[in-house]
Coordinates of C-alpha atoms in Angstrom, one line a residue:
M1 CA -30.7 53.8 58.3
S2 CA -27.6 51.7 59.1
T3 CA -26.6 49.1 56.5
N4 CA -23.9 47.2 58.4
W5 CA -25.2 43.6 57.7
Y6 CA -23.4 42.0 54.8
V7 CA -23.6 38.9 52.6
H8 CA -20.3 37.9 51.1
H9 CA -20.4 35.6 48.0
Q10 CA -18.0 35.2 45.0
N11 CA -15.7 38.1 46.1
Q12 CA -18.7 40.4 46.2
M13 CA -20.0 42.1 49.4
E14 CA -23.6 43.4 49.6
W15 CA -24.9 45.5 52.5
Y16 CA -28.3 45.3 54.2
P17 CA -30.1 47.2 57.0
S18 CA -31.0 44.1 59.0
Q19 CA -30.2 40.4 59.5
E20 CA -33.6 39.5 58.1
A21 CA -32.9 41.5 54.9
A22 CA -29.5 39.8 54.7
L23 CA -31.1 36.4 55.0
D24 CA -33.6 37.2 52.2
A25 CA -30.6 38.0 50.0
V26 CA -29.1 34.6 51.0
D27 CA -32.2 33.0 49.8
L28 CA -31.9 34.8 46.5
C29 CA -28.3 33.5 46.2
V30 CA -29.4 30.0 46.9
A31 CA -32.2 30.2 44.2
S32 CA -29.7 31.6 41.7
Y33 CA -27.3 28.8 42.4
E34 CA -30.1 26.2 42.0
N35 CA -31.2 27.7 38.7
G36 CA -27.7 27.5 37.2
I37 CA -27.0 31.3 37.2
W38 CA -23.8 30.5 39.3
S39 CA -22.0 27.4 38.5
D40 CA -18.6 27.9 40.1
K41 CA -17.2 25.4 42.6
N42 CA -17.5 27.9 45.5
S43 CA -20.8 26.9 47.1
Y44 CA -20.4 28.9 50.2
L45 CA -21.5 32.4 51.3
S46 CA -21.1 34.2 54.6
L47 CA -23.3 36.6 56.6
G48 CA -22.1 39.0 59.3
H49 CA -22.1 42.5 60.7
A50 CA -19.4 45.1 60.1
D51 CA -19.4 46.2 63.8
G52 CA -19.2 42.7 65.2
V53 CA -22.8 42.4 66.2
T54 CA -23.6 38.8 67.1
V55 CA -25.8 37.0 64.6
D56 CA -29.1 35.9 65.9
N57 CA -28.7 32.2 65.9
S58 CA -32.4 31.4 66.5
L59 CA -33.4 33.5 63.5
F60 CA -30.6 31.8 61.5
R61 CA -31.6 28.3 62.5
H62 CA -35.3 29.0 61.8
R63 CA -34.5 29.3 58.2
Y64 CA -31.7 26.8 57.8
S65 CA -30.9 23.3 59.1
P66 CA -27.9 23.1 61.5
N67 CA -26.2 21.0 58.8
A68 CA -26.1 24.1 56.6
L69 CA -24.4 26.3 59.1
T70 CA -20.7 26.6 59.8
P71 CA -19.8 29.1 62.6
S72 CA -16.5 30.9 62.1
C73 CA -14.1 31.7 64.8
V74 CA -15.8 35.1 65.0
S75 CA -19.2 35.0 66.7
S76 CA -20.6 37.7 64.4
I77 CA -20.1 35.6 61.1
F78 CA -21.8 32.5 59.9
T79 CA -21.2 30.5 56.7
I80 CA -24.0 28.9 54.8
D81 CA -23.2 25.8 52.6
I82 CA -25.5 26.5 49.6
F83 CA -25.1 22.8 48.4
I84 CA -26.6 21.5 51.7
K85 CA -29.3 24.1 51.8
N86 CA -30.1 23.4 48.2
K87 CA -30.1 19.7 48.8
E88 CA -32.7 20.0 51.6
D89 CA -35.0 22.2 49.5
W90 CA -34.8 19.9 46.5
I91 CA -35.3 16.7 48.6
F92 CA -38.5 18.1 50.2
K93 CA -39.8 19.4 46.8
Y94 CA -38.8 16.5 44.4
G95 CA -37.3 13.7 46.4
S96 CA -38.8 10.3 47.0
D97 CA -40.6 9.4 50.3
L98 CA -37.6 7.3 51.3
L99 CA -35.2 10.1 50.6
Q100 CA -37.3 12.6 52.6
Q101 CA -37.8 10.2 55.6
S102 CA -34.0 9.5 55.6
L103 CA -33.1 13.2 55.7
R104 CA -35.6 13.8 58.6
A105 CA -34.0 10.9 60.4
G106 CA -30.7 12.7 60.3
Y107 CA -28.9 10.9 57.5
D108 CA -26.7 12.9 55.1
C109 CA -28.4 11.5 52.0
N110 CA -25.8 12.9 49.6
D111 CA -25.7 9.8 47.4
G112 CA -29.5 9.4 47.3
Y113 CA -30.0 13.1 46.6
L114 CA -27.4 13.1 43.8
A115 CA -28.8 9.9 42.2
E116 CA -32.4 11.2 42.2
R117 CA -31.6 14.7 41.1
L118 CA -29.3 13.5 38.3
A119 CA -32.2 11.2 37.0
R120 CA -34.5 14.1 37.1
D121 CA -32.3 16.9 35.7
Y122 CA -30.3 14.9 33.1
P123 CA -31.9 11.5 32.3
G124 CA -29.5 9.1 30.6
F125 CA -26.3 10.8 32.0
K126 CA -24.0 9.5 34.6
I127 CA -21.3 11.0 36.8
N128 CA -17.8 10.6 35.4
D129 CA -15.0 10.6 38.0
R130 CA -12.2 10.4 35.3
K131 CA -12.9 13.9 34.0
Y132 CA -12.7 13.5 30.2
T133 CA -11.1 16.3 28.2
K134 CA -13.0 18.4 25.6
V135 CA -12.2 17.3 22.0
D136 CA -10.4 19.8 19.7
T137 CA -13.0 19.6 16.9
P138 CA -16.1 17.3 17.1
S139 CA -17.7 15.4 14.2
A140 CA -20.9 16.7 12.8
R141 CA -22.9 14.1 14.8
C142 CA -21.2 15.0 18.1
L143 CA -21.5 18.7 17.5
H144 CA -25.3 18.6 17.0
A145 CA -25.8 16.1 19.8
C146 CA -24.1 18.4 22.3
L147 CA -26.0 21.5 21.1
E148 CA -29.2 19.9 22.4
Y149 CA -27.9 20.6 26.0
E150 CA -27.0 24.0 27.4
H151 CA -23.3 24.3 28.4
A152 CA -22.5 20.8 27.0
H153 CA -19.5 19.9 25.0
C154 CA -18.1 16.8 23.3
S155 CA -15.3 14.8 25.1
A156 CA -13.7 11.5 24.1
Y157 CA -12.1 8.5 25.7
Q158 CA -10.8 5.4 23.9
E159 CA -12.4 6.3 20.6
N160 CA -15.8 6.8 22.3
Y161 CA -17.5 10.2 22.3
Y162 CA -19.7 11.7 25.0
I163 CA -22.1 14.6 25.6
T164 CA -20.3 16.2 28.5
I165 CA -21.5 18.7 31.2
D166 CA -19.0 20.1 33.7
N167 CA -19.6 21.4 37.2
Y168 CA -22.9 19.8 37.8
L169 CA -23.9 20.9 41.3
G170 CA -20.6 22.7 41.5
K171 CA -18.2 19.8 41.2
H172 CA -19.4 16.8 39.0
Q173 CA -18.8 16.0 35.3
L174 CA -21.7 14.3 33.6
I175 CA -21.4 12.2 30.5
K176 CA -23.8 10.5 28.0
S177 CA -22.6 8.3 25.2
I178 CA -23.2 9.7 21.6
D179 CA -24.6 6.8 19.7
N180 CA -24.8 6.4 15.9
C181 CA -28.6 7.1 16.0
T182 CA -28.2 10.7 17.0
E183 CA -30.3 12.8 14.6
I184 CA -28.5 15.7 12.9
A185 CA -30.5 18.8 12.4
P186 CA -29.5 22.3 11.3
V187 CA -28.9 24.8 14.1
E188 CA -28.4 28.6 14.3
L189 CA -25.4 29.7 16.3
P190 CA -24.4 33.1 17.6
V191 CA -21.6 35.0 15.9
L192 CA -18.6 35.3 18.1
D193 CA -15.7 37.7 18.3
I194 CA -13.2 36.4 15.8
S195 CA -9.4 36.1 15.6
D196 CA -7.1 35.4 12.6
K197 CA -8.0 31.8 12.7
A198 CA -11.6 32.5 13.1
D199 CA -11.5 35.0 10.2
W200 CA -10.3 32.3 7.9
I201 CA -12.7 29.7 9.2
L202 CA -15.7 32.0 8.7
E203 CA -14.6 32.9 5.2
H204 CA -13.2 29.6 3.8
G205 CA -14.1 26.8 6.4
S206 CA -16.6 24.1 5.9
N207 CA -20.0 24.4 7.5
L208 CA -19.0 21.9 10.2
L209 CA -15.9 23.8 11.0
Q210 CA -17.8 27.1 11.3
Q211 CA -20.4 25.6 13.5
S212 CA -17.8 24.0 15.8
L213 CA -16.0 27.3 16.2
M214 CA -19.2 29.2 17.1
A215 CA -20.1 26.4 19.5
G216 CA -16.9 27.2 21.4
Y217 CA -14.6 24.4 20.3
N218 CA -10.9 25.1 19.7
C219 CA -11.1 23.7 16.2
H220 CA -7.2 23.8 15.7
D221 CA -6.9 20.3 14.1
R222 CA -9.7 20.7 11.5
Y223 CA -8.7 24.3 10.8
L224 CA -5.2 23.2 10.1
Q225 CA -6.4 20.3 7.9
E226 CA -8.7 22.4 5.9
R227 CA -6.3 25.3 5.4
L228 CA -3.5 22.9 4.3
V229 CA -5.8 21.3 1.7
R230 CA -6.7 24.8 0.4
D231 CA -3.3 26.5 0.5
Y232 CA -1.0 23.6 -0.3
P233 CA -3.0 20.6 -1.9
G234 CA -1.0 17.4 -1.8
F235 CA 1.2 18.5 1.1
T236 CA 1.3 17.1 4.6
I237 CA 2.8 18.2 7.8
A238 CA 6.2 16.6 8.3
P239 CA 6.3 14.3 11.4
G240 CA 9.8 15.5 12.1
K241 CA 12.1 18.1 10.7
C242 CA 13.4 17.0 7.3
K243 CA 16.8 18.3 6.3
K244 CA 17.7 20.1 3.1
V245 CA 19.7 18.0 0.8
D246 CA 23.2 19.0 -0.2
S247 CA 22.8 18.7 -3.9
P248 CA 19.4 17.9 -5.5
S249 CA 18.9 15.9 -8.7
E250 CA 17.8 17.8 -11.8
S251 CA 14.2 16.7 -11.4
C252 CA 14.1 17.6 -7.7
L253 CA 15.6 21.0 -8.4
Y254 CA 13.1 21.9 -11.1
T255 CA 10.1 20.4 -9.1
C256 CA 10.8 22.5 -6.0
L257 CA 11.2 25.7 -8.2
G258 CA 7.4 25.4 -8.8
Y259 CA 6.7 26.4 -5.2
E260 CA 7.7 29.7 -3.6
N261 CA 10.2 29.4 -0.8
S262 CA 10.5 25.6 -1.2
Y263 CA 13.5 23.3 -1.3
C264 CA 14.3 19.6 -1.6
S265 CA 14.7 17.5 1.5
S266 CA 15.2 13.8 2.0
Y267 CA 14.3 11.0 4.4
N268 CA 14.7 7.3 4.1
N269 CA 15.8 7.6 0.4
N270 CA 12.7 9.6 -0.5
Y271 CA 12.8 13.2 -1.7
Y272 CA 10.3 15.9 -0.8
I273 CA 9.3 19.3 -1.8
T274 CA 9.6 21.1 1.5
I275 CA 8.2 24.4 2.8
D276 CA 9.1 25.8 6.2
G277 CA 7.1 28.1 8.5
F278 CA 3.5 27.3 7.4
L279 CA 1.3 29.3 9.8
G280 CA 4.5 30.3 11.6
K281 CA 5.6 26.8 12.8
Y282 CA 4.9 23.9 10.6
Q283 CA 7.1 22.2 8.0
L284 CA 5.2 20.9 4.9
I285 CA 6.4 18.1 2.7
K286 CA 5.2 16.6 -0.6
L287 CA 6.8 13.4 -2.0
I288 CA 8.6 13.9 -5.3
G289 CA 7.2 10.9 -7.1
T290 CA 8.1 9.1 -10.3
H291 CA 5.8 11.4 -12.3
D292 CA 8.0 14.2 -11.2
R293 CA 11.0 12.5 -12.6
A294 CA 9.9 12.5 -16.2
F295 CA 12.4 15.2 -16.9
D296 CA 15.2 12.8 -15.8
R297 CA 13.9 10.0 -18.1
N298 CA 13.8 12.3 -21.1
T299 CA 17.2 13.6 -20.3
D300 CA 18.4 10.0 -20.0
I301 CA 16.9 9.2 -23.4
E302 CA 18.7 12.1 -25.0
Q303 CA 21.9 11.2 -23.3
M304 CA 21.5 7.6 -24.7
K305 CA 21.0 9.0 -28.2
L306 CA 24.1 11.2 -27.8
V307 CA 26.0 8.2 -26.6
D308 CA 24.9 6.1 -29.6
S309 CA 25.7 8.8 -32.1
S310 CA 29.1 9.3 -30.4
S311 CA 29.8 5.6 -30.6
L312 CA 28.9 5.6 -34.3
I313 CA 31.1 8.6 -35.0
N314 CA 33.9 7.1 -33.0
S315 CA 33.6 3.8 -34.8
V316 CA 33.8 5.5 -38.3
L317 CA 36.7 7.7 -37.2
T318 CA 38.6 4.8 -35.6
P319 CA 42.1 4.6 -37.3
M320 CA 42.2 1.7 -39.9
S321 CA 45.2 -0.1 -41.3
L322 CA 46.5 0.7 -44.8
T323 CA 45.5 -2.8 -46.0
K324 CA 41.8 -2.0 -45.1
I325 CA 42.0 1.3 -46.8
I326 CA 43.4 -0.2 -50.0
S327 CA 40.9 -3.1 -50.0
I328 CA 38.0 -0.7 -49.6
G329 CA 39.4 1.5 -52.4
A330 CA 39.8 -1.4 -54.8
I331 CA 36.3 -2.7 -54.2
S332 CA 34.9 0.8 -54.7
G333 CA 36.9 1.3 -57.9
A334 CA 35.7 -2.0 -59.4
L335 CA 32.1 -1.2 -58.7
M336 CA 32.5 2.2 -60.4
Y337 CA 34.2 0.7 -63.5
A338 CA 31.4 -1.9 -63.9
T339 CA 28.8 0.7 -63.6
I340 CA 30.4 2.9 -66.3
E341 CA 31.4 0.1 -68.7
Y342 CA 28.4 -2.3 -68.8
I343 CA 25.2 -0.5 -67.6
P344 CA 24.9 1.6 -71.0
K345 CA 25.4 -1.6 -73.1
I346 CA 22.8 -3.5 -71.2
F347 CA 20.3 -0.6 -71.5
Q348 CA 21.0 -0.4 -75.3
A349 CA 20.4 -4.1 -75.8
I350 CA 17.0 -3.9 -74.0
V351 CA 15.9 -1.0 -76.2
S352 CA 16.9 -2.7 -79.5
H353 CA 14.7 -5.7 -78.7
I354 CA 11.7 -3.8 -78.0

């Protein structure tokens, strides 16, 4: 049996023995799109015949509204807009009476269909035309709020956080504000293939960091923060490249020697222990505070003691005049003579009176 009828969708071509069989396949594609199996922005598929056999328009139009068909320049090929076909099915199955009557009257009903379907599929969400970007690492509250919705992630705008769903009906971004009342509950997440960063996170990271990674977030910021605290406590990432000083003070020199491959840098009259190449590209700094300068203070005290001792020695060894020397010698001699001459007599007198 010849299988020259084809359905082309998402760069795939399937072959069928008849136009009816091909249309059945089209219906399956539409159902798959409606159920979220396909969520790409390409909402079109085409039907045709390899040998150029003309499509039976009456059979085609029996199944689909003329609004869903787009004839190509080749008479044997028709294109079906899944979004329009899906819209019609949804409206007649779930839409309000007004929406159904409007569609029958020939109105496009795109806005009404979108509003009613959004309220049914994702109550509390709204369409976001600004397209907020996914946050790097969510808070625990945001992470657990987004896990309640399939294919959702956390985005942020002006310090507000949102549950975010991309490509709703193939092109819309939906958002819902994450309020402070969101309940946090423990969740089980699948284990993903891991990289070097993920290895560290799964071995050393916090529970929140591990859950964020397994939920598909980049997690670079919190990974960097937690790893820095673990590997180099007290250090921060330098906002700009600090330059190595020409000649460190004694305290700076010995403080930096306590860390491998570190050196002293300076900025705005402050001095830092500095480590280059953290995780291959970051410069880490830690302020050398007053407590690190205790060595200098002790050294200063010792130097002061040495200065005082030197002053005393210098004062003793300062050259004196001959008159000062003779005067000092005369006084010393008189004291020695008085001690030898009178002290024994005084002592003897005291003993005789007892």
